XYZ file of C-alpha atoms in Angstrom:
248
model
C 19.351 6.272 0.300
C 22.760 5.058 1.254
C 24.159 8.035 -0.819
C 22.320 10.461 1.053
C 23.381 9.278 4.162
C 26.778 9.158 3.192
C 26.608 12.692 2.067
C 25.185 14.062 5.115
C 27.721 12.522 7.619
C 30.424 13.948 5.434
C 29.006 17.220 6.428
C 27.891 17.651 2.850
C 24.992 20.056 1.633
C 22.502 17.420 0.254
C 19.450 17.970 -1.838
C 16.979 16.392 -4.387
C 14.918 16.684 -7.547
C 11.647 15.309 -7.818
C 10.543 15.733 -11.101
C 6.843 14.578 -12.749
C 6.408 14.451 -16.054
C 2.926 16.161 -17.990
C 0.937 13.699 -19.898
C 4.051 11.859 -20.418
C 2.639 8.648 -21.850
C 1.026 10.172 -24.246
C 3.441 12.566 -25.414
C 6.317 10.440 -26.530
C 7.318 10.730 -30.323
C 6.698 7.625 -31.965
C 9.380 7.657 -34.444
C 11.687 8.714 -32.175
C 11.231 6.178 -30.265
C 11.490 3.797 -32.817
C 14.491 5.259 -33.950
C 15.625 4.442 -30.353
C 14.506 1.118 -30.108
C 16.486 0.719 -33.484
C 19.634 1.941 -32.233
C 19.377 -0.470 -29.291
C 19.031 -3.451 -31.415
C 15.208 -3.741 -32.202
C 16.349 -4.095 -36.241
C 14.388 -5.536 -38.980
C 11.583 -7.771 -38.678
C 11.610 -6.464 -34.713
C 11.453 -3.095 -35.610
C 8.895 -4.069 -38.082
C 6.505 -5.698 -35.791
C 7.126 -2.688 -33.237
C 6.110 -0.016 -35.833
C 3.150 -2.206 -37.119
C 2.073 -1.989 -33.082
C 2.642 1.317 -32.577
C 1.592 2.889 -35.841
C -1.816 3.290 -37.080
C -3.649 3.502 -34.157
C -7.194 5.688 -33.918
C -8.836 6.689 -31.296
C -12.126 8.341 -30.587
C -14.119 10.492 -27.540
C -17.129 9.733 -25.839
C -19.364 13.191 -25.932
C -21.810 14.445 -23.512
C -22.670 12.414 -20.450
C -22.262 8.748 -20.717
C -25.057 8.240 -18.260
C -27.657 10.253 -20.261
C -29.500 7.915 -23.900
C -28.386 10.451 -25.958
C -24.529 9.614 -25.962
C -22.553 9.931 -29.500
C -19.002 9.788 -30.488
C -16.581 12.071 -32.136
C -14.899 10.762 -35.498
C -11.751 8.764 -35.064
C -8.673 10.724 -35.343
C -5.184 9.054 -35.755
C -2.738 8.839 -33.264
C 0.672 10.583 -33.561
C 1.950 11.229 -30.460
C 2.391 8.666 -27.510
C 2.002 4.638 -26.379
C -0.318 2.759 -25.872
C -1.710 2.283 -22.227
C -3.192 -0.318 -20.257
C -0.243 -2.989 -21.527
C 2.463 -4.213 -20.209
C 4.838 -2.800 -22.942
C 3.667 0.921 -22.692
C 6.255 1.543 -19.166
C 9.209 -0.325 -21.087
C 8.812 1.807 -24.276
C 8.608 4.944 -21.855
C 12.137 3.692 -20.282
C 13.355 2.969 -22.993
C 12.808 6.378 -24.708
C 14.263 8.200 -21.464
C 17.216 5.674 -21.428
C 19.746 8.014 -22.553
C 18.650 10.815 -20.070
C 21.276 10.221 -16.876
C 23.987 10.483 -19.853
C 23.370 14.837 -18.930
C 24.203 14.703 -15.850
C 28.667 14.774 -15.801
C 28.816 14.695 -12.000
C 29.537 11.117 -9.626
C 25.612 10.875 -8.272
C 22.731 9.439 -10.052
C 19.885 10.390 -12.104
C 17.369 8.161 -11.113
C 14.353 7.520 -13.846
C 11.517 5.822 -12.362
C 8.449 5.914 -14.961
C 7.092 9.158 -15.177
C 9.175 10.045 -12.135
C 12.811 10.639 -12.258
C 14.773 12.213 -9.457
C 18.303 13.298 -8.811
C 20.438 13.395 -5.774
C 22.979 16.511 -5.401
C 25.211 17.067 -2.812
C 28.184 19.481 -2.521
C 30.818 20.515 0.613
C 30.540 24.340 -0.628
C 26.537 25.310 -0.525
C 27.230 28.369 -2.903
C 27.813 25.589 -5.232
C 25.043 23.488 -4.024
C 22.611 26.225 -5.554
C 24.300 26.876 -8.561
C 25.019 23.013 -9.474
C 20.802 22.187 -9.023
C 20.049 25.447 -10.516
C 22.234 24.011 -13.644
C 20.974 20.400 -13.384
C 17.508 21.681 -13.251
C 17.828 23.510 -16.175
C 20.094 20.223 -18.557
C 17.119 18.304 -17.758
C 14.116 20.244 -18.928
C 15.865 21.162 -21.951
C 16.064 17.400 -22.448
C 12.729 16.612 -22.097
C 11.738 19.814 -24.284
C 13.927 18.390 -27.248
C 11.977 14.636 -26.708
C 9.045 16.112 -26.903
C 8.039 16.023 -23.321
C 7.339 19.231 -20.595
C 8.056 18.904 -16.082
C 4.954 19.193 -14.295
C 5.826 22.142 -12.353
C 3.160 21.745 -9.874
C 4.208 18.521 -8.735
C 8.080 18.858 -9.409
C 9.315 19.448 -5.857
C 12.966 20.540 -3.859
C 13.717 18.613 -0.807
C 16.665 19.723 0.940
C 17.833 17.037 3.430
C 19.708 17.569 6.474
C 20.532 16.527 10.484
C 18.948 17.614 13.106
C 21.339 20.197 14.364
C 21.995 21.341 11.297
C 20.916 25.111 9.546
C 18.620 24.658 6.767
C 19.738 27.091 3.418
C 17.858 29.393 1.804
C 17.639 27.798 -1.314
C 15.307 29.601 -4.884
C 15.546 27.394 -7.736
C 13.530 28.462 -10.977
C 13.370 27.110 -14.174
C 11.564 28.432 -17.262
C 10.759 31.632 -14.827
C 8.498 29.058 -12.901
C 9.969 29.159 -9.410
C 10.308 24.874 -8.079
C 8.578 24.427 -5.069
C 10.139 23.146 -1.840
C 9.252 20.374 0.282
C 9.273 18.807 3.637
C 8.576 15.475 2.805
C 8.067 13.237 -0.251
C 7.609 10.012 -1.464
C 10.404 8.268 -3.558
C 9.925 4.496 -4.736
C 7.183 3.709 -1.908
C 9.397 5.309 0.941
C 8.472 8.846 2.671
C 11.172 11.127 3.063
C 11.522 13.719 5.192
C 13.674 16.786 5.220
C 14.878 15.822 8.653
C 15.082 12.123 7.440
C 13.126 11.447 10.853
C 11.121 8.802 9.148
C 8.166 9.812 11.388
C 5.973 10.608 8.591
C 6.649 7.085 6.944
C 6.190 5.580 10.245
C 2.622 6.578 10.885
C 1.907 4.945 7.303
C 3.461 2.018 7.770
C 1.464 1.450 11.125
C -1.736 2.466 9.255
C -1.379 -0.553 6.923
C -0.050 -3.238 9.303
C -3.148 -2.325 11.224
C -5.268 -3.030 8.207
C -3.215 -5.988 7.884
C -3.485 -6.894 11.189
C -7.101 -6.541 11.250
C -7.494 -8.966 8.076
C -5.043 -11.939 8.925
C -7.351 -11.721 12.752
C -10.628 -12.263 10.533
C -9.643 -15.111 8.788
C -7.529 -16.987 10.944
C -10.540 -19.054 12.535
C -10.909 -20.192 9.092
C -7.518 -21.048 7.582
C -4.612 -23.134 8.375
C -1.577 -22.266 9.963
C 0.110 -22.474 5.848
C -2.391 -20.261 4.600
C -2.402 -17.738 7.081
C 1.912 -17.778 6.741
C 1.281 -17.162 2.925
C -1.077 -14.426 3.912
C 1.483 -13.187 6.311
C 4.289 -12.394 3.962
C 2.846 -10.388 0.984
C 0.257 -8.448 3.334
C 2.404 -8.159 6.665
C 5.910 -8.988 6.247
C 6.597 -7.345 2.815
C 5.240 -3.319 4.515
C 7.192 -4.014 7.305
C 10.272 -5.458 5.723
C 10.467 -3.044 2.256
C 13.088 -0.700 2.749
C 15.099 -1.888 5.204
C 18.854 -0.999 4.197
C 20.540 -2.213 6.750
């Protein structure tokens, strides 16, 4: 955030990259990922006890409707592609597999991988280059993910262009793959709601919808609770949404 509003009161064409991966959990290559993991340290008995976790693994699919008696199963198939889910090790393999993926990008501003979500900040002083460096930048990273085995979401990979106020938006097509990326007004980026404008009335009206909720709960229970249990209630429930952030 401070980079993009750095960028825009240096009178600099600023934009971002919101990409989503497709089924990316599932789609990782397992022994390239242990290959990665082995190149990062995870060596013998470690890399051992990672491939005996990862490795052999079967799953199977639950036919017809589960609510009817006649239910049945189909035959276990083995698992080749992807992590498993519902652990606490399945995001940290994913992050790890993506590590080396800001290593594409050559210019000053960061790729930012966040899960399945990575973004990218660009800005430029000249906006003829503006739409020629994120029509490149778009490009380096699918071909990344294509060669690991993983594909953009192009329905929810979004273009936000961010400027002032009195400022002219530009006319701005980027494509990739022949698919054209959509533009946006506003999106969400690590739990804050961005607008275009950077007006921040979007993520305003959200915030007030859950302090309200908030409001509403810490009222109901405060006939019942002490003055130390309603401050620990505060904090994660009130203070945290009203605090989270704050930059300045």
């Amino acid at each position: 955030m401070n980079e993009m509003l750095l960028a825009l009161n240096n009178k600099l064409t600023v934009g971002g990259i919101f990409c989503d991966l497709e089924k990316a959990f599932v789609s990782i290559n397992l022994d390239t990922l242990l290959s990665i993991c082995e190149f990062y340290g995870f060596r013998d008995n470690t890399n051992a006890l990672l491939r005996s976790y990862l490795s052999d693994r079967y799953q199977r699919v639950l036919l017809n409707n589960s609510s009817s008696n006649n239910t049945s199963f189909s035959e276990c198939g083995k698992i080749k592609h992807g992590v498993p889910q519902g652990s606490i090790l399945h995001l940290l393999f994913f992050l790890i597999y993506i590590n080396d993926l800001p290593n594409i990008i050559t210019d000053p501003s960061k790729l930012i991988p966040f899960a399945d979500d990575t973004s990218k900040i660009i800005t430029n002083p000249s906006p003829s280059k503006f739409k020629e460096d994120i029509n490149n930048i778009i490009d380096n990273i699918n071909d990344w993910f294509r060669d690991n085995s993983l594909s953009l979401n192009f329905d929810k990979t979004y273009f936000l262009q961010l400027r002032l106020k009195n400022s002219h938006e530009i006319n701005i097509k980027i494509s990739c793959d022949n698919k054209l990326i959509k533009e946006t007004k506003n999106t969400k980026i690590f739990g804050l709601d961005i607008e275009s404008s950077l007006s921040w009335k979007h993520h305003i009206e959200q915030i007030m919808f859950k302090l309200n909720r908030a409001c509403y709960a810490i009222r109901y229970v405060k006939h019942f609770m002490s003055q130390d249990t309603l401050r620990t209630i505060y904090f994660p429930y009130f203070h945290y949404i009203l605090s989270y952030g704050i930059i300045f």
